mmCIF file of C-alpha atoms and ligand atoms in Angstrom:
data_model
loop_
_atom_site.group_PDB
_atom_site.id
_atom_site.type_symbol
_atom_site.label_atom_id
_atom_site.label_comp_id
_atom_site.label_asym_id
_atom_site.label_seq_id
_atom_site.Cartn_x
_atom_site.Cartn_y
_atom_site.Cartn_z
ATOM 1 C CA MET A 1 96.748 70.106 73.092
ATOM 2 C CA ASN A 2 98.796 72.902 74.554
ATOM 3 C CA ARG A 3 100.057 72.025 77.960
ATOM 4 C CA ILE A 4 101.704 74.053 80.735
ATOM 5 C CA VAL A 5 104.828 71.950 81.223
ATOM 6 C CA ALA A 6 106.509 74.122 83.875
ATOM 7 C CA THR A 7 105.936 77.097 86.137
ATOM 8 C CA GLY A 8 108.174 79.579 87.959
ATOM 9 C CA MET A 9 107.848 82.658 90.151
ATOM 10 C CA ALA A 10 109.868 85.509 91.618
ATOM 11 C CA VAL A 11 109.113 87.966 94.407
ATOM 12 C CA PRO A 12 111.344 90.657 95.897
ATOM 13 C CA PRO A 13 112.863 89.754 99.283
ATOM 14 C CA CYS A 14 111.417 92.782 101.142
ATOM 15 C CA VAL A 15 108.382 91.865 103.251
ATOM 16 C CA VAL A 16 105.978 94.613 104.346
ATOM 17 C CA ASP A 17 103.489 93.627 107.022
ATOM 18 C CA ASN A 18 100.355 95.544 107.937
ATOM 19 C CA HIS A 19 102.023 96.957 111.037
ATOM 20 C CA LEU A 20 104.594 98.851 108.963
ATOM 21 C CA LEU A 21 101.777 100.287 106.804
ATOM 22 C CA ALA A 22 99.949 101.327 109.984
ATOM 23 C CA ARG A 23 103.001 103.441 110.897
ATOM 24 C CA CYS A 24 102.703 105.278 107.555
ATOM 25 C CA MET A 25 98.935 105.828 107.233
ATOM 26 C CA THR A 26 95.810 105.694 109.370
ATOM 27 C CA THR A 27 95.010 101.994 109.174
ATOM 28 C CA SER A 28 95.445 98.853 111.255
ATOM 29 C CA ASP A 29 96.349 95.209 110.869
ATOM 30 C CA GLU A 30 92.817 94.374 111.941
ATOM 31 C CA TRP A 31 91.177 96.616 109.284
ATOM 32 C CA ILE A 32 93.359 95.254 106.471
ATOM 33 C CA VAL A 33 92.961 91.598 107.480
ATOM 34 C CA GLN A 34 89.208 91.925 107.925
ATOM 35 C CA ARG A 35 88.585 93.736 104.610
ATOM 36 C CA THR A 36 91.189 92.022 102.416
ATOM 37 C CA GLY A 37 92.691 88.967 104.134
ATOM 38 C CA ILE A 38 96.177 90.365 103.439
ATOM 39 C CA ARG A 39 98.767 90.106 106.240
ATOM 40 C CA GLU A 40 101.956 90.883 104.331
ATOM 41 C CA ARG A 41 103.201 91.573 100.815
ATOM 42 C CA ARG A 42 106.498 91.742 98.891
ATOM 43 C CA VAL A 43 107.730 95.068 97.542
ATOM 44 C CA SER A 44 110.774 96.388 95.710
ATOM 45 C CA PRO A 45 113.776 97.480 97.835
ATOM 46 C CA ASP A 46 113.020 101.111 96.894
ATOM 47 C CA THR A 47 109.448 100.921 98.206
ATOM 48 C CA TYR A 48 110.668 99.156 101.335
ATOM 49 C CA ARG A 49 113.305 101.834 102.030
ATOM 50 C CA MET A 50 110.757 104.559 101.347
ATOM 51 C CA LEU A 51 108.241 102.988 103.772
ATOM 52 C CA GLN A 52 110.849 102.781 106.537
ATOM 53 C CA LYS A 53 111.559 106.481 106.098
ATOM 54 C CA LEU A 54 107.902 107.397 105.805
ATOM 55 C CA ALA A 55 107.125 105.519 109.028
ATOM 56 C CA ALA A 56 109.762 107.605 110.826
ATOM 57 C CA ALA A 57 108.851 110.931 109.174
ATOM 58 C CA PRO A 58 107.097 113.436 111.479
ATOM 59 C CA ASP A 59 105.209 115.047 108.547
ATOM 60 C CA LYS A 60 104.134 112.092 106.379
ATOM 61 C CA LYS A 61 102.261 114.126 103.796
ATOM 62 C CA ALA A 62 105.278 116.368 103.218
ATOM 63 C CA PHE A 63 107.655 113.384 103.022
ATOM 64 C CA MET A 64 105.460 111.523 100.485
ATOM 65 C CA LYS A 65 105.134 114.724 98.452
ATOM 66 C CA SER A 66 108.910 115.101 98.388
ATOM 67 C CA VAL A 67 109.301 111.492 97.186
ATOM 68 C CA PHE A 68 106.905 112.106 94.284
ATOM 69 C CA ALA A 69 108.753 115.336 93.468
ATOM 70 C CA GLU A 70 112.394 114.333 93.932
ATOM 71 C CA GLY A 71 112.604 110.550 94.270
ATOM 72 C CA LEU A 72 114.318 108.890 97.208
ATOM 73 C CA ASP A 73 117.676 110.027 98.644
ATOM 74 C CA GLY A 74 118.228 112.317 95.692
ATOM 75 C CA SER A 75 117.691 109.627 93.030
ATOM 76 C CA ILE A 76 114.791 108.693 90.777
ATOM 77 C CA ASN A 77 116.451 105.501 89.482
ATOM 78 C CA SER A 78 114.802 102.200 90.439
ATOM 79 C CA SER A 79 116.984 99.501 91.959
ATOM 80 C CA LEU A 80 114.540 96.857 90.690
ATOM 81 C CA MET A 81 112.462 96.979 87.507
ATOM 82 C CA VAL A 82 109.527 94.838 86.494
ATOM 83 C CA SER A 83 111.672 93.165 83.820
ATOM 84 C CA ASP A 84 114.030 91.949 86.596
ATOM 85 C CA LEU A 85 111.169 90.049 88.220
ATOM 86 C CA ALA A 86 109.860 88.848 84.836
ATOM 87 C CA LEU A 87 113.326 87.565 83.940
ATOM 88 C CA GLU A 88 113.771 85.675 87.222
ATOM 89 C CA ALA A 89 110.345 84.007 86.967
ATOM 90 C CA ALA A 90 110.915 83.178 83.271
ATOM 91 C CA GLU A 91 114.334 81.649 83.945
ATOM 92 C CA LYS A 92 112.917 79.495 86.731
ATOM 93 C CA ALA A 93 110.035 78.271 84.555
ATOM 94 C CA MET A 94 112.445 77.472 81.705
ATOM 95 C CA LYS A 95 114.792 75.652 84.087
ATOM 96 C CA ASN A 96 111.857 73.587 85.370
ATOM 97 C CA ALA A 97 110.890 72.842 81.758
ATOM 98 C CA GLY A 98 114.472 71.850 80.926
ATOM 99 C CA ILE A 99 114.706 74.339 78.078
ATOM 100 C CA ALA A 100 116.873 77.308 77.099
ATOM 101 C CA PRO A 101 115.609 80.694 75.812
ATOM 102 C CA ARG A 102 116.537 79.720 72.230
ATOM 103 C CA ASP A 103 113.947 76.890 72.469
ATOM 104 C CA LEU A 104 111.118 79.439 72.746
ATOM 105 C CA ASP A 105 109.064 80.229 69.656
ATOM 106 C CA CYS A 106 107.366 83.261 71.219
ATOM 107 C CA ILE A 107 107.075 85.280 74.458
ATOM 108 C CA VAL A 108 103.767 86.666 75.739
ATOM 109 C CA GLU A 109 104.173 89.044 78.657
ATOM 110 C CA ALA A 110 101.568 90.884 80.764
ATOM 111 C CA THR A 111 102.382 93.903 82.925
ATOM 112 C CA THR A 112 100.308 96.825 84.207
ATOM 113 C CA VAL A 113 103.153 99.299 84.779
ATOM 114 C CA PRO A 114 106.040 98.632 82.371
ATOM 115 C CA ASP A 115 109.756 99.482 82.658
ATOM 116 C CA TYR A 116 109.307 102.026 79.867
ATOM 117 C CA ALA A 117 106.253 103.467 78.144
ATOM 118 C CA TYR A 118 107.904 101.969 75.065
ATOM 119 C CA PRO A 119 109.345 99.600 74.030
ATOM 120 C CA HIS A 120 107.085 97.108 75.783
ATOM 121 C CA THR A 121 108.231 94.890 78.643
ATOM 122 C CA GLY A 122 107.991 91.665 76.604
ATOM 123 C CA CYS A 123 110.599 93.210 74.324
ATOM 124 C CA VAL A 124 112.859 94.149 77.261
ATOM 125 C CA LEU A 125 112.488 90.618 78.665
ATOM 126 C CA GLN A 126 113.265 89.054 75.290
ATOM 127 C CA GLY A 127 116.507 91.025 75.024
ATOM 128 C CA ARG A 128 117.496 90.159 78.576
ATOM 129 C CA LEU A 129 117.016 86.479 77.738
ATOM 130 C CA GLY A 130 119.695 86.998 75.083
ATOM 131 C CA LEU A 131 117.300 86.561 72.159
ATOM 132 C CA THR A 132 117.458 88.696 69.053
ATOM 133 C CA SER A 133 114.589 87.601 66.794
ATOM 134 C CA THR A 134 112.072 85.581 68.858
ATOM 135 C CA PRO A 135 108.750 87.479 68.744
ATOM 136 C CA ALA A 136 107.574 89.109 71.988
ATOM 137 C CA ILE A 137 104.085 90.399 72.734
ATOM 138 C CA SER A 138 103.007 92.531 75.703
ATOM 139 C CA LEU A 139 99.532 92.778 77.134
ATOM 140 C CA GLN A 140 98.075 95.476 79.353
ATOM 141 C CA GLN A 141 94.895 93.981 80.782
ATOM 142 C CA GLY A 142 95.965 94.661 84.367
ATOM 143 C CA CYS A 143 95.155 91.766 86.673
ATOM 144 C CA ALA A 144 93.549 89.804 83.804
ATOM 145 C CA GLY A 145 96.702 90.043 81.658
ATOM 146 C CA PHE A 146 98.074 86.564 82.350
ATOM 147 C CA VAL A 147 94.786 84.798 81.566
ATOM 148 C CA TYR A 148 94.559 86.795 78.321
ATOM 149 C CA GLY A 149 98.173 85.816 77.623
ATOM 150 C CA LEU A 150 97.444 82.113 78.042
ATOM 151 C CA ALA A 151 94.475 82.378 75.670
ATOM 152 C CA ILE A 152 96.541 84.172 73.013
ATOM 153 C CA ALA A 153 99.430 81.727 73.337
ATOM 154 C CA ASP A 154 97.039 78.767 73.157
ATOM 155 C CA GLN A 155 95.332 80.080 70.033
ATOM 156 C CA MET A 156 98.629 80.807 68.261
ATOM 157 C CA MET A 157 99.734 77.272 69.076
ATOM 158 C CA ARG A 158 96.411 75.734 67.992
ATOM 159 C CA GLY A 159 96.842 77.503 64.684
ATOM 160 C CA GLY A 160 100.231 75.823 64.297
ATOM 161 C CA MET A 161 102.187 79.077 64.380
ATOM 162 C CA TYR A 162 104.270 78.168 67.440
ATOM 163 C CA ARG A 163 105.093 75.029 69.406
ATOM 164 C CA GLN A 164 106.624 76.369 72.618
ATOM 165 C CA VAL A 165 105.638 79.693 74.225
ATOM 166 C CA LEU A 166 106.669 81.473 77.435
ATOM 167 C CA VAL A 167 103.803 83.300 79.149
ATOM 168 C CA VAL A 168 104.742 85.733 81.936
ATOM 169 C CA GLY A 169 102.761 87.954 84.298
ATOM 170 C CA ALA A 170 104.995 90.456 86.113
ATOM 171 C CA GLU A 171 104.339 93.526 88.223
ATOM 172 C CA LEU A 172 106.272 96.185 90.021
ATOM 173 C CA VAL A 173 103.390 98.412 91.053
ATOM 174 C CA SER A 174 104.326 99.284 94.634
ATOM 175 C CA SER A 175 106.263 102.339 93.459
ATOM 176 C CA MET A 176 103.174 104.145 92.172
ATOM 177 C CA PHE A 177 101.100 104.403 95.354
ATOM 178 C CA ASP A 178 100.741 107.139 97.916
ATOM 179 C CA TYR A 179 101.352 105.407 101.255
ATOM 180 C CA THR A 180 99.764 108.169 103.333
ATOM 181 C CA ASP A 181 96.030 108.425 104.074
ATOM 182 C CA ALA A 182 95.436 109.870 100.590
ATOM 183 C CA GLY A 183 96.232 106.550 98.888
ATOM 184 C CA ARG A 184 95.536 104.004 101.624
ATOM 185 C CA ASP A 185 92.643 102.264 99.820
ATOM 186 C CA MET A 186 94.969 100.998 97.067
ATOM 187 C CA ALA A 187 98.335 101.000 98.848
ATOM 188 C CA VAL A 188 97.342 98.213 101.257
ATOM 189 C CA LEU A 189 96.143 95.926 98.436
ATOM 190 C CA PHE A 190 98.732 95.827 95.676
ATOM 191 C CA ALA A 191 102.277 94.451 95.650
ATOM 192 C CA ASP A 192 105.146 93.220 93.469
ATOM 193 C CA GLY A 193 105.979 89.820 91.966
ATOM 194 C CA ALA A 194 106.114 87.718 88.815
ATOM 195 C CA GLY A 195 105.024 84.304 87.600
ATOM 196 C CA ALA A 196 105.763 82.432 84.388
ATOM 197 C CA VAL A 197 104.784 79.261 82.565
ATOM 198 C CA VAL A 198 106.162 77.350 79.600
ATOM 199 C CA MET A 199 103.450 76.082 77.248
ATOM 200 C CA ARG A 200 104.185 73.283 74.829
ATOM 201 C CA ALA A 201 102.122 71.702 72.044
ATOM 202 C CA GLU A 202 101.931 67.985 72.747
ATOM 203 C CA PRO A 203 99.687 65.164 71.548
ATOM 204 C CA GLY A 204 97.228 63.870 74.164
ATOM 205 C CA PRO A 205 94.261 64.957 76.249
ATOM 206 C CA ARG A 206 96.188 67.215 78.671
ATOM 207 C CA GLY A 207 96.291 70.969 78.162
ATOM 208 C CA VAL A 208 94.157 74.083 77.739
ATOM 209 C CA LEU A 209 90.554 73.068 77.034
ATOM 210 C CA SER A 210 89.212 76.566 76.394
ATOM 211 C CA SER A 211 89.538 80.238 77.307
ATOM 212 C CA HIS A 212 86.737 82.762 77.773
ATOM 213 C CA LEU A 213 87.617 86.466 77.664
ATOM 214 C CA HIS A 214 85.565 89.617 78.281
ATOM 215 C CA THR A 215 86.035 93.374 78.514
ATOM 216 C CA ASP A 216 83.788 96.242 79.595
ATOM 217 C CA GLY A 217 85.460 99.511 78.641
ATOM 218 C CA THR A 218 82.578 101.715 79.737
ATOM 219 C CA VAL A 219 83.646 101.901 83.380
ATOM 220 C CA LEU A 220 87.189 103.234 83.179
ATOM 221 C CA ASP A 221 86.828 105.180 86.421
ATOM 222 C CA GLY A 222 86.576 101.949 88.422
ATOM 223 C CA LEU A 223 90.312 101.297 88.372
ATOM 224 C CA SER A 224 92.668 103.442 86.307
ATOM 225 C CA GLY A 225 95.947 105.321 86.196
ATOM 226 C CA GLU A 226 96.824 108.150 83.817
ATOM 227 C CA LEU A 227 100.556 107.819 84.645
ATOM 228 C CA PHE A 228 102.312 108.293 81.295
ATOM 229 C CA GLY A 229 99.385 108.647 78.903
ATOM 230 C CA SER A 230 97.794 110.809 76.224
ATOM 231 C CA SER A 231 94.839 111.686 78.461
ATOM 232 C CA THR A 232 96.907 114.753 79.362
ATOM 233 C CA TYR A 233 98.837 117.196 77.214
ATOM 234 C CA PRO A 234 101.736 116.805 77.405
ATOM 235 C CA VAL A 235 101.814 113.183 78.526
ATOM 236 C CA VAL A 236 104.100 114.114 81.429
ATOM 237 C CA SER A 237 104.181 117.468 83.202
ATOM 238 C CA GLN A 238 104.871 118.902 86.626
ATOM 239 C CA ARG A 239 101.245 120.073 86.601
ATOM 240 C CA LYS A 240 100.074 116.470 86.072
ATOM 241 C CA ILE A 241 101.910 115.457 89.227
ATOM 242 C CA ALA A 242 100.810 118.560 91.165
ATOM 243 C CA ASP A 243 97.169 117.891 90.212
ATOM 244 C CA ASP A 244 97.563 114.288 91.409
ATOM 245 C CA ARG A 245 96.721 112.894 87.970
ATOM 246 C CA ALA A 246 99.803 110.693 87.739
ATOM 247 C CA ARG A 247 98.569 108.523 90.606
ATOM 248 C CA PRO A 248 96.289 105.441 90.273
ATOM 249 C CA ARG A 249 92.592 105.686 91.177
ATOM 250 C CA MET A 250 90.113 103.058 92.313
ATOM 251 C CA ASN A 251 86.468 102.895 93.265
ATOM 252 C CA GLY A 252 86.896 99.992 95.680
ATOM 253 C CA ARG A 253 83.220 99.192 96.089
ATOM 254 C CA ALA A 254 82.508 99.226 92.347
ATOM 255 C CA VAL A 255 85.512 96.980 91.702
ATOM 256 C CA PHE A 256 84.423 94.604 94.449
ATOM 257 C CA THR A 257 80.867 94.280 93.110
ATOM 258 C CA GLN A 258 81.948 93.924 89.484
ATOM 259 C CA ALA A 259 84.693 91.434 90.345
ATOM 260 C CA VAL A 260 82.324 89.107 92.193
ATOM 261 C CA ARG A 261 79.703 89.353 89.414
ATOM 262 C CA ARG A 262 82.166 88.763 86.547
ATOM 263 C CA PHE A 263 84.045 85.959 88.322
ATOM 264 C CA LYS A 264 80.774 84.092 88.763
ATOM 265 C CA GLU A 265 79.586 84.697 85.198
ATOM 266 C CA VAL A 266 82.792 83.544 83.553
ATOM 267 C CA VAL A 267 83.127 80.455 85.773
ATOM 268 C CA ARG A 268 79.589 79.421 84.771
ATOM 269 C CA GLU A 269 80.225 80.220 81.082
ATOM 270 C CA CYS A 270 83.429 78.218 80.983
ATOM 271 C CA LEU A 271 82.013 75.154 82.717
ATOM 272 C CA ALA A 272 78.786 75.262 80.653
ATOM 273 C CA ALA A 273 80.880 75.185 77.443
ATOM 274 C CA HIS A 274 82.070 71.720 78.491
ATOM 275 C CA GLY A 275 78.899 70.467 80.157
ATOM 276 C CA LEU A 276 80.726 70.473 83.485
ATOM 277 C CA GLY A 277 79.650 71.482 86.978
ATOM 278 C CA ILE A 278 81.465 73.086 89.907
ATOM 279 C CA GLY A 279 82.053 69.659 91.441
ATOM 280 C CA ASP A 280 84.084 68.535 88.395
ATOM 281 C CA VAL A 281 86.821 71.112 88.994
ATOM 282 C CA ASP A 282 89.667 69.896 91.192
ATOM 283 C CA ARG A 283 91.323 73.274 91.792
ATOM 284 C CA PHE A 284 90.233 76.885 91.320
ATOM 285 C CA ILE A 285 93.182 79.235 90.801
ATOM 286 C CA PHE A 286 91.568 82.645 91.189
ATOM 287 C CA HIS A 287 93.210 86.037 90.886
ATOM 288 C CA GLN A 288 94.254 86.832 94.480
ATOM 289 C CA ALA A 289 92.573 90.238 94.528
ATOM 290 C CA ASN A 290 91.170 90.092 97.986
ATOM 291 C CA LEU A 291 90.122 87.245 100.280
ATOM 292 C CA ARG A 292 86.589 88.634 100.607
ATOM 293 C CA ILE A 293 86.110 88.530 96.820
ATOM 294 C CA LEU A 294 87.330 84.916 96.684
ATOM 295 C CA GLU A 295 85.054 83.936 99.565
ATOM 296 C CA ALA A 296 82.031 85.704 98.088
ATOM 297 C CA VAL A 297 82.528 83.927 94.744
ATOM 298 C CA ALA A 298 83.109 80.540 96.386
ATOM 299 C CA ASP A 299 80.078 80.928 98.679
ATOM 300 C CA SER A 300 77.742 81.956 95.938
ATOM 301 C CA LEU A 301 78.855 79.222 93.496
ATOM 302 C CA GLU A 302 78.961 76.671 96.310
ATOM 303 C CA ILE A 303 82.599 75.844 95.694
ATOM 304 C CA PRO A 304 84.094 73.855 98.599
ATOM 305 C CA ALA A 305 86.594 76.157 100.351
ATOM 306 C CA ASP A 306 89.454 73.660 100.058
ATOM 307 C CA ARG A 307 89.239 73.670 96.248
ATOM 308 C CA VAL A 308 90.073 77.398 96.076
ATOM 309 C CA PHE A 309 93.795 78.052 96.267
ATOM 310 C CA LYS A 310 94.695 81.105 98.373
ATOM 311 C CA ASN A 311 97.963 82.905 99.000
ATOM 312 C CA VAL A 312 96.705 86.519 99.106
ATOM 313 C CA GLU A 313 97.526 86.573 102.816
ATOM 314 C CA ARG A 314 101.278 86.469 101.994
ATOM 315 C CA TYR A 315 101.531 88.376 98.714
ATOM 316 C CA GLY A 316 98.581 90.774 98.499
ATOM 317 C CA ASN A 317 97.277 91.541 95.020
ATOM 318 C CA THR A 318 100.122 91.202 92.509
ATOM 319 C CA ALA A 319 97.844 92.018 89.547
ATOM 320 C CA ALA A 320 98.987 90.183 86.384
ATOM 321 C CA ALA A 321 101.449 88.131 88.434
ATOM 322 C CA SER A 322 98.816 86.872 90.831
ATOM 323 C CA VAL A 323 97.429 83.895 88.861
ATOM 324 C CA PRO A 324 100.809 82.484 87.711
ATOM 325 C CA ILE A 325 102.251 82.879 91.243
ATOM 326 C CA ALA A 326 99.209 81.092 92.701
ATOM 327 C CA LEU A 327 99.449 78.381 90.038
ATOM 328 C CA HIS A 328 103.166 77.869 90.715
ATOM 329 C CA GLU A 329 102.635 77.587 94.473
ATOM 330 C CA ALA A 330 99.663 75.242 94.041
ATOM 331 C CA VAL A 331 101.735 72.978 91.757
ATOM 332 C CA GLN A 332 104.710 73.044 94.153
ATOM 333 C CA ALA A 333 102.424 72.185 97.080
ATOM 334 C CA GLY A 334 101.073 69.144 95.195
ATOM 335 C CA LEU A 335 97.602 70.708 95.001
ATOM 336 C CA VAL A 336 97.517 70.458 91.208
ATOM 337 C CA ARG A 337 98.208 66.941 89.996
ATOM 338 C CA ASP A 338 98.366 65.169 86.638
ATOM 339 C CA GLY A 339 94.878 64.765 85.211
ATOM 340 C CA ASP A 340 93.286 67.401 87.480
ATOM 341 C CA LEU A 341 90.784 69.848 86.062
ATOM 342 C CA VAL A 342 92.079 73.329 86.908
ATOM 343 C CA LEU A 343 90.195 76.584 86.362
ATOM 344 C CA LEU A 344 92.140 79.867 86.229
ATOM 345 C CA VAL A 345 90.048 83.040 86.580
ATOM 346 C CA SER A 346 90.999 86.700 86.735
ATOM 347 C CA PHE A 347 89.455 90.181 86.755
ATOM 348 C CA GLY A 348 91.053 93.606 86.580
ATOM 349 C CA THR A 349 91.218 97.154 85.261
ATOM 350 C CA GLY A 350 89.199 97.960 82.175
ATOM 351 C CA PHE A 351 87.329 96.026 83.309
ATOM 352 C CA SER A 352 88.805 92.910 81.707
ATOM 353 C CA TRP A 353 88.244 89.383 82.910
ATOM 354 C CA GLY A 354 88.585 85.819 81.741
ATOM 355 C CA ALA A 355 88.851 82.135 82.549
ATOM 356 C CA THR A 356 90.977 79.270 81.256
ATOM 357 C CA LEU A 357 90.101 75.630 81.847
ATOM 358 C CA ILE A 358 93.017 73.207 81.855
ATOM 359 C CA ARG A 359 93.248 69.420 82.022
ATOM 360 C CA TRP A 360 96.553 69.283 83.927
HETATM 361 O O1 UT7 B 401 92.230 93.366 91.091
HETATM 362 C C1 UT7 B 401 91.175 94.133 91.572
HETATM 363 C C2 UT7 B 401 91.761 95.057 92.591
HETATM 364 N N1 UT7 B 401 90.872 95.760 93.428
HETATM 365 C C3 UT7 B 401 90.202 95.196 94.459
HETATM 366 O O2 UT7 B 401 90.224 94.030 94.716
HETATM 367 C C4 UT7 B 401 89.427 96.156 95.328
HETATM 368 C C5 UT7 B 401 88.067 95.671 95.701
HETATM 369 N N2 UT7 B 401 87.567 96.469 96.774
HETATM 370 C C6 UT7 B 401 87.862 96.227 98.076
HETATM 371 O O3 UT7 B 401 88.524 95.276 98.390
HETATM 372 C C7 UT7 B 401 87.298 97.132 99.115
HETATM 373 O O4 UT7 B 401 86.384 98.032 98.517
HETATM 374 C C8 UT7 B 401 88.397 97.913 99.872
HETATM 375 C C9 UT7 B 401 89.257 96.949 100.711
HETATM 376 C C10 UT7 B 401 89.295 98.698 98.924
HETATM 377 C C11 UT7 B 401 87.737 98.899 100.818
HETATM 378 O O5 UT7 B 401 86.843 98.223 101.681
HETATM 379 P P1 UT7 B 401 85.319 98.721 101.841
HETATM 380 O O6 UT7 B 401 84.712 97.855 102.846
HETATM 381 O O7 UT7 B 401 84.707 98.764 100.485
HETATM 382 O O8 UT7 B 401 85.516 100.151 102.419
HETATM 383 P P2 UT7 B 401 85.019 101.549 101.837
HETATM 384 O O9 UT7 B 401 85.725 101.870 100.564
HETATM 385 O O10 UT7 B 401 83.535 101.567 101.845
HETATM 386 O O11 UT7 B 401 85.564 102.504 102.946
HETATM 387 C C12 UT7 B 401 85.138 102.399 104.311
HETATM 388 C C13 UT7 B 401 86.032 103.321 105.114
HETATM 389 C C14 UT7 B 401 86.207 104.697 104.496
HETATM 390 O O12 UT7 B 401 86.218 105.643 105.532
HETATM 391 P P3 UT7 B 401 84.910 106.530 105.840
HETATM 392 O O13 UT7 B 401 84.647 107.264 104.562
HETATM 393 O O14 UT7 B 401 83.833 105.532 106.184
HETATM 394 O O15 UT7 B 401 85.341 107.382 106.959
HETATM 395 C C15 UT7 B 401 87.575 104.623 103.869
HETATM 396 O O16 UT7 B 401 88.211 105.882 103.789
HETATM 397 O O17 UT7 B 401 87.348 102.752 105.199
HETATM 398 C C16 UT7 B 401 88.296 103.748 104.867
HETATM 399 N N3 UT7 B 401 89.494 103.116 104.335
HETATM 400 C C17 UT7 B 401 90.450 102.630 105.131
HETATM 401 N N4 UT7 B 401 90.537 102.582 106.491
HETATM 402 C C18 UT7 B 401 91.635 102.003 107.007
HETATM 403 C C19 UT7 B 401 89.850 102.925 103.047
HETATM 404 N N5 UT7 B 401 91.048 102.307 103.003
HETATM 405 C C20 UT7 B 401 91.433 102.122 104.290
HETATM 406 C C21 UT7 B 401 92.571 101.541 104.892
HETATM 407 N N6 UT7 B 401 92.621 101.488 106.243
HETATM 408 N N7 UT7 B 401 93.587 101.018 104.177
#
């Protein structure tokens, strides 16, 4: 079986609470808490500095427009990249596993917005770990990326190709949102962070029991970002920015409805594959999209509230990093113990969703 032998996480030190957001856009702590359950989130130092300035700016629309046109304080260089967070989480997971980068047979990395359009972030991470020939794979399933990564790693290990694999979910998405009224639906939800696990092939009953993956590519408008992409010609242009096509888009209600439906379906599918019921699962590690989504899923499947791990209140939605961060914190808090049955579930852009059942 292929077991997660260690976890790790990294978040930037800058904390943004709902009150700071309410000084940038028309929103309130009450609205955000009631609709999402989020009280604060971690963002890159650049986003934090930008928010401080935006909060003080008399003309917020003009200030945000200038940031998208010129960067911040005359610079468009990031002080923190997604590979920085991926590296920190990976190093912590490897330290907890008692291994060095050279002990890895493969790296699987999931990120929504990479450091570069190419090469991929798994490749950047691999180089920063000081490796020169270990294979690295990057996935772009948005919030579902880490669960897809676990499934791919597990299958490569089942096939005997690799024995020890690092799986990372990392995001630095806060830099892509409009923090004025124009982008408030998404800006209050998403945030930065990274989580990582080391998977090892070991004899015995503990490890990944099965993974169940799905995609529906017919509803791209639900949650998408053209950013750097061939949907426009050329892929980057001043016109693309002026027409607001470089910014992410979301149909919040459609995402909400689909997320609840797909979470429920895949939980049932996964448990049915093993003849198990809800009551057999010791801990549900759900993608921390939004507290209301987690509560709707738990209510409808009759999952006892204390079996669903939640940290969305402190980190917001960290997309591909959300499940490994939640898993790490649940393990650290002693909420996932040896022998427990743990179900990881995620849903995101695409839409893509999936579940992984683990005997811990
Ligand atoms: O990994 C998946 C990631 N995505 C998600 O999890 C998103 C799922 N969707 C949601 O969580 C909810 O749809 C939202 C939290 C995004 C929005 O909540 P809602 O109850 O669906 O609100 P709504 O979109 O129906 O909008 C209601 C009102 C609108 O104003 P009007 O048109 O009624 O005047 C919005 O403009 O709320 C307004 N609104 C806001 N108001 C204050 C939208 N965002 C905000 C905001 N603060 N941040």
